[in-house]
PDB file of C-alpha atoms in Angstrom:
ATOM      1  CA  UNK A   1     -68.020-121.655  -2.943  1.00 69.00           C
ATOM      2  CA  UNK A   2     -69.989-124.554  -3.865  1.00 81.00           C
ATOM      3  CA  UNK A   3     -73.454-124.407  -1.510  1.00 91.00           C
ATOM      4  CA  UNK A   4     -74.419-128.125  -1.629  1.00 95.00           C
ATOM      5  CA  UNK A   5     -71.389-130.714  -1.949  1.00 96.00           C
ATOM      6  CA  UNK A   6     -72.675-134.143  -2.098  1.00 96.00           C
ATOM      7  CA  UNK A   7     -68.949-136.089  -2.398  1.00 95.00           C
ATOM      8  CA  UNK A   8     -70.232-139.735  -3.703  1.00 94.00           C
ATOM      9  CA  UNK A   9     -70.709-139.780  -7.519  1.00 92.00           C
ATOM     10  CA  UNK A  10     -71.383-142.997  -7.121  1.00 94.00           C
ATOM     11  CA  UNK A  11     -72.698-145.999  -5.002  1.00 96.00           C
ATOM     12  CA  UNK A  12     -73.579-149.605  -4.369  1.00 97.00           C
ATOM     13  CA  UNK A  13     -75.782-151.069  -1.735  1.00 97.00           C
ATOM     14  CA  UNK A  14     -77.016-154.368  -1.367  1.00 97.00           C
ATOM     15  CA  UNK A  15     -80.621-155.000  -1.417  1.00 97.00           C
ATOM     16  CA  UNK A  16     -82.583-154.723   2.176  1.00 97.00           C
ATOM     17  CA  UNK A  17     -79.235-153.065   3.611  1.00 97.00           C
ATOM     18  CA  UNK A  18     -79.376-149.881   4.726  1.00 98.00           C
ATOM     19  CA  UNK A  19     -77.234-146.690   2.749  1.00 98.00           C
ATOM     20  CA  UNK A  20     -75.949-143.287   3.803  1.00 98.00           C
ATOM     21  CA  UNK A  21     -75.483-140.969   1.323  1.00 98.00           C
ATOM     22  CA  UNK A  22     -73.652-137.848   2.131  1.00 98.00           C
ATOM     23  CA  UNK A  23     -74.428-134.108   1.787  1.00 98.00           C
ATOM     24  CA  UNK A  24     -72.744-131.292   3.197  1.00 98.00           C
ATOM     25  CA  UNK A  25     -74.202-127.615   2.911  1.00 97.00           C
ATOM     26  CA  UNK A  26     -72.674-123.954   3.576  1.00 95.00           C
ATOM     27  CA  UNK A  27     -74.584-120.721   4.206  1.00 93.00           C
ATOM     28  CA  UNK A  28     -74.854-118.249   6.891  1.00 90.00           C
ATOM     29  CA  UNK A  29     -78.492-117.328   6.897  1.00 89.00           C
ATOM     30  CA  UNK A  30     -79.906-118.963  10.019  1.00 90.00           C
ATOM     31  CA  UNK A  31     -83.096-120.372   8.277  1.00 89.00           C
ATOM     32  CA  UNK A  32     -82.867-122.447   5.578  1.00 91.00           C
ATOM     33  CA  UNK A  33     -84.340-125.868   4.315  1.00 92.00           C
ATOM     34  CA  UNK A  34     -82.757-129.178   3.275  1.00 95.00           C
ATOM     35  CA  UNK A  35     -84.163-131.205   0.374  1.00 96.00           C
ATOM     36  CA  UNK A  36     -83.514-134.567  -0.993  1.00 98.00           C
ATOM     37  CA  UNK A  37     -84.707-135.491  -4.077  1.00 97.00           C
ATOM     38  CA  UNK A  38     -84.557-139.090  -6.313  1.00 97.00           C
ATOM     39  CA  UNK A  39     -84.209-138.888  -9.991  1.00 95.00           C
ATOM     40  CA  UNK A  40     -85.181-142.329 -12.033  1.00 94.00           C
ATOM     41  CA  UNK A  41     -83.489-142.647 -15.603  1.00 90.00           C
ATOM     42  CA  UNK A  42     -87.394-141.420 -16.321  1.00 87.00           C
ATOM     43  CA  UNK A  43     -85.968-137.933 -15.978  1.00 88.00           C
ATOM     44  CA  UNK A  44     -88.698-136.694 -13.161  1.00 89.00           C
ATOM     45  CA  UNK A  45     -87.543-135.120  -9.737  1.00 92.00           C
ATOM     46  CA  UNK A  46     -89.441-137.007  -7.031  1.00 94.00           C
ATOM     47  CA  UNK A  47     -89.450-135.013  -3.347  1.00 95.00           C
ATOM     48  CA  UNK A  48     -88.373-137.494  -0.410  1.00 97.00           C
ATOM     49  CA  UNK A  49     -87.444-135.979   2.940  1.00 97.00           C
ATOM     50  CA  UNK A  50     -87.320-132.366   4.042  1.00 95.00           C
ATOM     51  CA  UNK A  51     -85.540-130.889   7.130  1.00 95.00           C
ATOM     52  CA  UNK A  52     -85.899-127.219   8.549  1.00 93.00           C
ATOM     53  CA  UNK A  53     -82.744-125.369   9.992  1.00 93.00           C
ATOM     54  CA  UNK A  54     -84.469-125.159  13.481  1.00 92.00           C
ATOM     55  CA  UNK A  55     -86.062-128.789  13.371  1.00 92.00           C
ATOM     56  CA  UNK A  56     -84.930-130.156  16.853  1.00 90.00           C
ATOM     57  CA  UNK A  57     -85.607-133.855  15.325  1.00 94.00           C
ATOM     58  CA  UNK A  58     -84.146-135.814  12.099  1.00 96.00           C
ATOM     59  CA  UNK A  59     -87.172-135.805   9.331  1.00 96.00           C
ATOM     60  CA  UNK A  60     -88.095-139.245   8.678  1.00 96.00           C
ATOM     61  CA  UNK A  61     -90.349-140.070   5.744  1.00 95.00           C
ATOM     62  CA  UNK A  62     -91.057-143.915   5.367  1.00 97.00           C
ATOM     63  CA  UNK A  63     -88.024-145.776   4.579  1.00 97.00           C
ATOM     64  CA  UNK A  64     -86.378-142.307   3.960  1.00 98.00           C
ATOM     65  CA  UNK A  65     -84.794-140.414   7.310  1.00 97.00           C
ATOM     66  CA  UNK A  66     -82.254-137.316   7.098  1.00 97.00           C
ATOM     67  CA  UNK A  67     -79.384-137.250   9.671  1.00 97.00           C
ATOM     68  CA  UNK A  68     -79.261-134.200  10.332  1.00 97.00           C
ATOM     69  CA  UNK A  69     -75.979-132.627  11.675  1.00 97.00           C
ATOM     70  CA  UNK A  70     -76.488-128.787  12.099  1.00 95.00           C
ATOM     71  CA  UNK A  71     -72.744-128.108  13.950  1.00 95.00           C
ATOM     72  CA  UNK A  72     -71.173-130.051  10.866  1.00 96.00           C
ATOM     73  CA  UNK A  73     -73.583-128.792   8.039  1.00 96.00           C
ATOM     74  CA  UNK A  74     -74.580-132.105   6.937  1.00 97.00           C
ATOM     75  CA  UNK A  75     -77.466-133.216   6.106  1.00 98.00           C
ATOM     76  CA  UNK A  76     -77.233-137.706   5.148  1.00 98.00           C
ATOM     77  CA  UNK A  77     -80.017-139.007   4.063  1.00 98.00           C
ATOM     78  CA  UNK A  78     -79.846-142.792   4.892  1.00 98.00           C
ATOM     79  CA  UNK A  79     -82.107-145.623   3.418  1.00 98.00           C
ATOM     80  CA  UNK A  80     -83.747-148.212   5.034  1.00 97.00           C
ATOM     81  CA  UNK A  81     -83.969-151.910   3.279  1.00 96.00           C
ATOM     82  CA  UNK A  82     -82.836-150.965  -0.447  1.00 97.00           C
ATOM     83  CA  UNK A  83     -85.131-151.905  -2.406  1.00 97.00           C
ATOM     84  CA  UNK A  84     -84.440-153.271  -6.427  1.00 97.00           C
ATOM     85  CA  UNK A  85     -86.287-149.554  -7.477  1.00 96.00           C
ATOM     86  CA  UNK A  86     -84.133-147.154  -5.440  1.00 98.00           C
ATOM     87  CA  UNK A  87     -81.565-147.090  -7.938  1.00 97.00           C
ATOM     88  CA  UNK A  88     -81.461-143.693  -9.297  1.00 97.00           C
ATOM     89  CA  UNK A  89     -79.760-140.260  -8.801  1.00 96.00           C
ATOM     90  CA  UNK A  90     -80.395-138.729  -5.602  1.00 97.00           C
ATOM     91  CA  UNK A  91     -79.517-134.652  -5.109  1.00 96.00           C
ATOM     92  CA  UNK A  92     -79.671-132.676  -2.016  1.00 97.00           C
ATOM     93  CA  UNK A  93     -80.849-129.578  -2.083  1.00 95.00           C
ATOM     94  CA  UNK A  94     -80.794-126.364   0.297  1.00 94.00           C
ATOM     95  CA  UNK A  95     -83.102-123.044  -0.104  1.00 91.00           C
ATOM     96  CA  UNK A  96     -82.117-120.225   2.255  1.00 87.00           C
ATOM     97  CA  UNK A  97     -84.644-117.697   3.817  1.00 81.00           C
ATOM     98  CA  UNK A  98     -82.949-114.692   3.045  1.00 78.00           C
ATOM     99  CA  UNK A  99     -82.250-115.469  -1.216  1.00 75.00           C
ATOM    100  CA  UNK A 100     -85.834-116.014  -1.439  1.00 69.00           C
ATOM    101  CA  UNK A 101     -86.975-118.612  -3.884  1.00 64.00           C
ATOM    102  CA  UNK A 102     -83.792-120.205  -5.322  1.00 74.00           C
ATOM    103  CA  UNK A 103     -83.089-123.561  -4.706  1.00 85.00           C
ATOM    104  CA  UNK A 104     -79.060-124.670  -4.578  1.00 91.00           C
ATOM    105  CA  UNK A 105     -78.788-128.746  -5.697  1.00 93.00           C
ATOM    106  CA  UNK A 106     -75.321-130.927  -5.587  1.00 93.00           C
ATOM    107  CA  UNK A 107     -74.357-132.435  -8.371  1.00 92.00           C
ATOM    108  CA  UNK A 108     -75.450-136.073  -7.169  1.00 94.00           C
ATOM    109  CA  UNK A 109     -74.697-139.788  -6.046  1.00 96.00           C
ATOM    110  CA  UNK A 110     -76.207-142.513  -8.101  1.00 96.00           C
ATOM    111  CA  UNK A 111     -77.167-145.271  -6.491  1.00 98.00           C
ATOM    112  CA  UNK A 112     -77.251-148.558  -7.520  1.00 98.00           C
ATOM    113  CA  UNK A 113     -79.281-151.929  -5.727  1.00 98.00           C
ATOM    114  CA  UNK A 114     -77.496-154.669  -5.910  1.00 97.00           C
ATOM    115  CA  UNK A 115     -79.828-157.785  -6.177  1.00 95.00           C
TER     116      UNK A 115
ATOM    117  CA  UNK B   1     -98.324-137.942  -9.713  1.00 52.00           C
ATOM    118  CA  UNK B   2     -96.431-134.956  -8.768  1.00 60.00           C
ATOM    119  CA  UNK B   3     -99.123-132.458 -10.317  1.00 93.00           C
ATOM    120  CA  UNK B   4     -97.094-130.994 -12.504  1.00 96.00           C
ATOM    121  CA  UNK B   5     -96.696-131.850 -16.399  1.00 96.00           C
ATOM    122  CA  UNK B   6     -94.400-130.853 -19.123  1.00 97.00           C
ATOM    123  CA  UNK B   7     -95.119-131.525 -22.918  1.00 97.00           C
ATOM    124  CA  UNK B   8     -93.402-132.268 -24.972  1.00 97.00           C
ATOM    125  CA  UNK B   9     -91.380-135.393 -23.513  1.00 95.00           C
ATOM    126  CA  UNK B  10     -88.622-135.487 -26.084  1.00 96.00           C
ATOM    127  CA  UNK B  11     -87.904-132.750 -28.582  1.00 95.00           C
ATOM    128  CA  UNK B  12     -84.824-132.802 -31.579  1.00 95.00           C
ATOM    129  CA  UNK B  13     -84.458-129.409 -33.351  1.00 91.00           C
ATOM    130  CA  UNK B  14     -82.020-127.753 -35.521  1.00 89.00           C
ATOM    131  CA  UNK B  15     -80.570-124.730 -34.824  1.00 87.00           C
ATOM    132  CA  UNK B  16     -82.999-123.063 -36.798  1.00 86.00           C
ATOM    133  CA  UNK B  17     -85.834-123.877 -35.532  1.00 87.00           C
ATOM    134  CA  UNK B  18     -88.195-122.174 -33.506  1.00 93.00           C
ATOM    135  CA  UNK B  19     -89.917-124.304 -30.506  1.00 94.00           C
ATOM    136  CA  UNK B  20     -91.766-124.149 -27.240  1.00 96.00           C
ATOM    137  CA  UNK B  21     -92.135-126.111 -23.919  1.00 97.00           C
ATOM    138  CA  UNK B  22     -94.740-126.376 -22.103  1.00 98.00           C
ATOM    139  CA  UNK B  23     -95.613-126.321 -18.445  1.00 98.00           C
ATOM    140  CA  UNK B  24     -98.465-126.476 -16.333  1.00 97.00           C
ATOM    141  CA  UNK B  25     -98.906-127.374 -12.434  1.00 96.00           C
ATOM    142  CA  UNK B  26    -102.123-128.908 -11.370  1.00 95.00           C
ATOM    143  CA  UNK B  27    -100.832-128.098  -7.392  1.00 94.00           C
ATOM    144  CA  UNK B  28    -102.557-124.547  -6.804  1.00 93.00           C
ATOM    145  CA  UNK B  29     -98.544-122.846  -6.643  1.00 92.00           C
ATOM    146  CA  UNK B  30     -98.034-119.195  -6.622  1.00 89.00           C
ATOM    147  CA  UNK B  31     -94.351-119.474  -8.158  1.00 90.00           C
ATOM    148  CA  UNK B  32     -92.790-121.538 -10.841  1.00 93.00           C
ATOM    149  CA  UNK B  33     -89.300-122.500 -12.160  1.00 93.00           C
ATOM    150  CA  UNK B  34     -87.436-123.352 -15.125  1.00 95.00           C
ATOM    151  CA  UNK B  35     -83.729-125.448 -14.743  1.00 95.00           C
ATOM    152  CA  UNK B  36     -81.411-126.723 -16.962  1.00 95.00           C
ATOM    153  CA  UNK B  37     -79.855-130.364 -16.453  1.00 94.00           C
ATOM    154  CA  UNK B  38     -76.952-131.042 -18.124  1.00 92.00           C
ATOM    155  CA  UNK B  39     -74.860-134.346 -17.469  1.00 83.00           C
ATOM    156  CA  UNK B  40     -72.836-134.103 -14.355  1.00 73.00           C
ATOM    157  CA  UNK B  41     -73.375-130.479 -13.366  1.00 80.00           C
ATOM    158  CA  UNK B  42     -76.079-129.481 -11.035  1.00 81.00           C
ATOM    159  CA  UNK B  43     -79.270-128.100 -11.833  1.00 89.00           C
ATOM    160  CA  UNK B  44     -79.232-124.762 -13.191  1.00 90.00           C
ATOM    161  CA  UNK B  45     -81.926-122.460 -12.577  1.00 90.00           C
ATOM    162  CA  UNK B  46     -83.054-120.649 -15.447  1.00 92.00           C
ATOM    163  CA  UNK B  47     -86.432-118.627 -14.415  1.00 91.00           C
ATOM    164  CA  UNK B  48     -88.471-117.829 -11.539  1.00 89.00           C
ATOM    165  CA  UNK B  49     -91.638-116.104 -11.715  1.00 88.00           C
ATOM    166  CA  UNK B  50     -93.313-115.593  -8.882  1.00 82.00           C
ATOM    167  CA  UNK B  51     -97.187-114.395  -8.739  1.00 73.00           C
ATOM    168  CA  UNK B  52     -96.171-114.613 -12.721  1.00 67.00           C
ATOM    169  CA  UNK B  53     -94.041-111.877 -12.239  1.00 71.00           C
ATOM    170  CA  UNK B  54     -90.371-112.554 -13.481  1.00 72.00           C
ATOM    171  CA  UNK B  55     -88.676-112.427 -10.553  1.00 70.00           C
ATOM    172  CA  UNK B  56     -85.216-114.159 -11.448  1.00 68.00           C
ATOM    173  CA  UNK B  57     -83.167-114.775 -14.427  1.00 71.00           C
ATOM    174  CA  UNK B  58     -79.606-116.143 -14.250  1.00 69.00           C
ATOM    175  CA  UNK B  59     -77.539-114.837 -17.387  1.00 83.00           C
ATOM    176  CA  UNK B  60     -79.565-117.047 -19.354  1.00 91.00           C
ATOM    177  CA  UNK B  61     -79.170-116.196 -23.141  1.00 92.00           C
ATOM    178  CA  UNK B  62     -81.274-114.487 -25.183  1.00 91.00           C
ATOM    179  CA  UNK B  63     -82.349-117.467 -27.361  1.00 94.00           C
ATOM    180  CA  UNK B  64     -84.184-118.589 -24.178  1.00 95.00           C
ATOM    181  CA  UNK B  65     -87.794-116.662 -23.472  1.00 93.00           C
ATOM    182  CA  UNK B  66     -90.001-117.530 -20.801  1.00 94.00           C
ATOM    183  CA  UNK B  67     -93.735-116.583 -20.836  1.00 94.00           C
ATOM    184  CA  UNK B  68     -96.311-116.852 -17.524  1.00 93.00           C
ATOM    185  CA  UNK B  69     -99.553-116.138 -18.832  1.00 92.00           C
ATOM    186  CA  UNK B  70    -100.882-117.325 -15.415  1.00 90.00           C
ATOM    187  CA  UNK B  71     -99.962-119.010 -12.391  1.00 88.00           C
ATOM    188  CA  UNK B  72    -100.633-122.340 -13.625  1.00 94.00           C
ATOM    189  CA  UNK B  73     -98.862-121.844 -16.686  1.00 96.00           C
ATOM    190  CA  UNK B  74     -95.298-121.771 -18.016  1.00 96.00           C
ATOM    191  CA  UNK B  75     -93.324-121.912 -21.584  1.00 97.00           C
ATOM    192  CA  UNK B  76     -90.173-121.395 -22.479  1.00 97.00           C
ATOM    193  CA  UNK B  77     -89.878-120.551 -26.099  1.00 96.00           C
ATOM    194  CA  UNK B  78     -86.606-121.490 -28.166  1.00 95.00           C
ATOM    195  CA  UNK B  79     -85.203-120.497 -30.887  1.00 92.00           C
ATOM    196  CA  UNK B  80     -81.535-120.656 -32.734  1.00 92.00           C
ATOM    197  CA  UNK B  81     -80.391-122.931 -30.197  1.00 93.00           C
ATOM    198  CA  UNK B  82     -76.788-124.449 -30.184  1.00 93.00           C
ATOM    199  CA  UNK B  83     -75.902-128.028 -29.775  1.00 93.00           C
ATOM    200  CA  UNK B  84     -74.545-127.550 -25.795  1.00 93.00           C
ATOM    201  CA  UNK B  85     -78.270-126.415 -25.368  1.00 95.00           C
ATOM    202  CA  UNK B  86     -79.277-130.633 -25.128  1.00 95.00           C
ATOM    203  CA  UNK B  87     -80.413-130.813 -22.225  1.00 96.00           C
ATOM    204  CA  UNK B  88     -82.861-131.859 -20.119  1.00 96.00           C
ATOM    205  CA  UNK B  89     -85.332-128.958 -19.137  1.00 97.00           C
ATOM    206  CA  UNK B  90     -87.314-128.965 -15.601  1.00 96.00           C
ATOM    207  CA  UNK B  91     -90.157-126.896 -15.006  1.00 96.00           C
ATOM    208  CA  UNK B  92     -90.768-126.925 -11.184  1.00 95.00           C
ATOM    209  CA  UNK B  93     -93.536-124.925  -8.955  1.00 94.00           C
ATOM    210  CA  UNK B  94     -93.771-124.410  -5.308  1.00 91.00           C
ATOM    211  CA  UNK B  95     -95.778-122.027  -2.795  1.00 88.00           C
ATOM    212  CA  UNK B  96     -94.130-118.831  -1.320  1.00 81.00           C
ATOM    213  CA  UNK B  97     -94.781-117.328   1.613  1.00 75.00           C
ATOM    214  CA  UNK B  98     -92.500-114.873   3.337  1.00 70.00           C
ATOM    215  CA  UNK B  99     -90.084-116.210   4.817  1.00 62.00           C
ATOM    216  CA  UNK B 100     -90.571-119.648   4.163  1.00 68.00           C
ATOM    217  CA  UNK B 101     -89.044-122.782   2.859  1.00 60.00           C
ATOM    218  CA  UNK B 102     -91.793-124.308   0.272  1.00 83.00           C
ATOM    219  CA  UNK B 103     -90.899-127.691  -1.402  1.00 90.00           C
ATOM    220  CA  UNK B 104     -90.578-127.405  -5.274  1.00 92.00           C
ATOM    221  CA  UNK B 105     -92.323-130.197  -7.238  1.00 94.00           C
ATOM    222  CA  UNK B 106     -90.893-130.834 -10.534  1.00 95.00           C
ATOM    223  CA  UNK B 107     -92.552-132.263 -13.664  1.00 95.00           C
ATOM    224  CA  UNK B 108     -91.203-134.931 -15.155  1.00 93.00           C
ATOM    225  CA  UNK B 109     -88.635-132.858 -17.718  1.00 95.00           C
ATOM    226  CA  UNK B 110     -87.951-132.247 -21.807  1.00 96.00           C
ATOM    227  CA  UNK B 111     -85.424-134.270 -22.823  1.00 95.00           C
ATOM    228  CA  UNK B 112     -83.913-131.759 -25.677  1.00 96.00           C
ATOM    229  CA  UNK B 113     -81.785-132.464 -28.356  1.00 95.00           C
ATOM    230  CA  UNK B 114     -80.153-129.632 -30.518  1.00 94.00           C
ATOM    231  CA  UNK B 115     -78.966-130.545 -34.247  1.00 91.00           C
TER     232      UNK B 115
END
């Protein structure tokens, strides 16, 4: 079974709106982490937001914030007032406690900012 | 600036060649990663060493070889590659602690081409 499913290959915004893109997650180890990441055509794998499995809030980072839906194992990040430079690839990502060091990623959602 | 660099950028080979990447992380980590990015699959985790021990390594053929001569350090040497080998190659590092769920930085990937 897939760990991270992120269901949106692809999507359009308009810039200064606001976008939700979706990621879903499956494990059964209590403690675990949830990553985003942003991928430019540049190739490099920029961090963004990061949310622990007992975090009582949503993890905001800037114009970044992760919805954060433990019941339904999701884990949105949403973006505040697109800017032109936010298109890119975005991956979730989820590391579990108990498999030690390995990261699981989702195949993606490009995003495109419409001008 | 994520702190960690990868050399070279862009590399074509045949299958015949022999070639290395380079990694190095400027971030003080304790473990580092190598993944494979193909188009449209997720990342693929290659390596882990950990306290430069080899910790992980996921079926990865033969023609792949990492080396850790320290904990700032990472190659992966190739040789007789095949053509579904182009990829693009992350190196990643991160901190571990037991029980934890440390952020890996990435570097900004080889973009490889096989012949």
């Amino acid at each position: 079974a897939q760990k991270i499913t992120q269901t949106q290959p692809g999507m359009f915004v308009q810039e200064k709106e606001a976008v939700t893109l979706d990621c879903t997650y499956d494990t059964s180890d209590p403690s675990y982490g949830l990553f985003w990441y942003k991928q430019p055509s540049s190739g490099e794998m920029i961090f963004l937001i990061y949310q622990g499995s007992y975090d009582q809030q949503n993890a905001t980072e800037g114009r970044y914030s992760l919805n954060f839906q433990k019941a339904r194992k999701s884990a949105n990040l949403v973006i505040s007032a697109s800017q032109l430079g936010d298109s890119a690839m975005y991956f979730c990502a989820m590391r579990e406690v108990l498999t030690g060091n390995q990261f699981y990623f989702g195949t993606g959602t490009s995003l495109t900012v419409i001008p | 600036e994520t702190g960690v660099t990868q050399t070279p950028r862009h590399l074509v080979m045949g299958m015949t060649n022999k070639k290395s990447l380079k990694c190095e992380q400027h971030l003080g980590h304790n473990a580092m990663y190598w993944y494979k990015q193909s188009a449209k699959k997720p990342l693929e985790l290659m390596f882990v060493y950990n306290f430069k021990e080899q910790t992980e390594n996921n079926s990865v053929p033969s023609r792949f070889s990492p080396e850790c001569p320290n904990s700032s350090h990472l190659f992966l040497h190739l040789h007789t590659l095949q053509p579904e080998d182009s990829a693009l190659y992350l190196c990643a590092s991160s901190q571990v602690h037991q029980g934890s769920t440390d952020t890996q930085y990435f570097g900004p990937g080889t973009r490889l081409t096989v012949l």
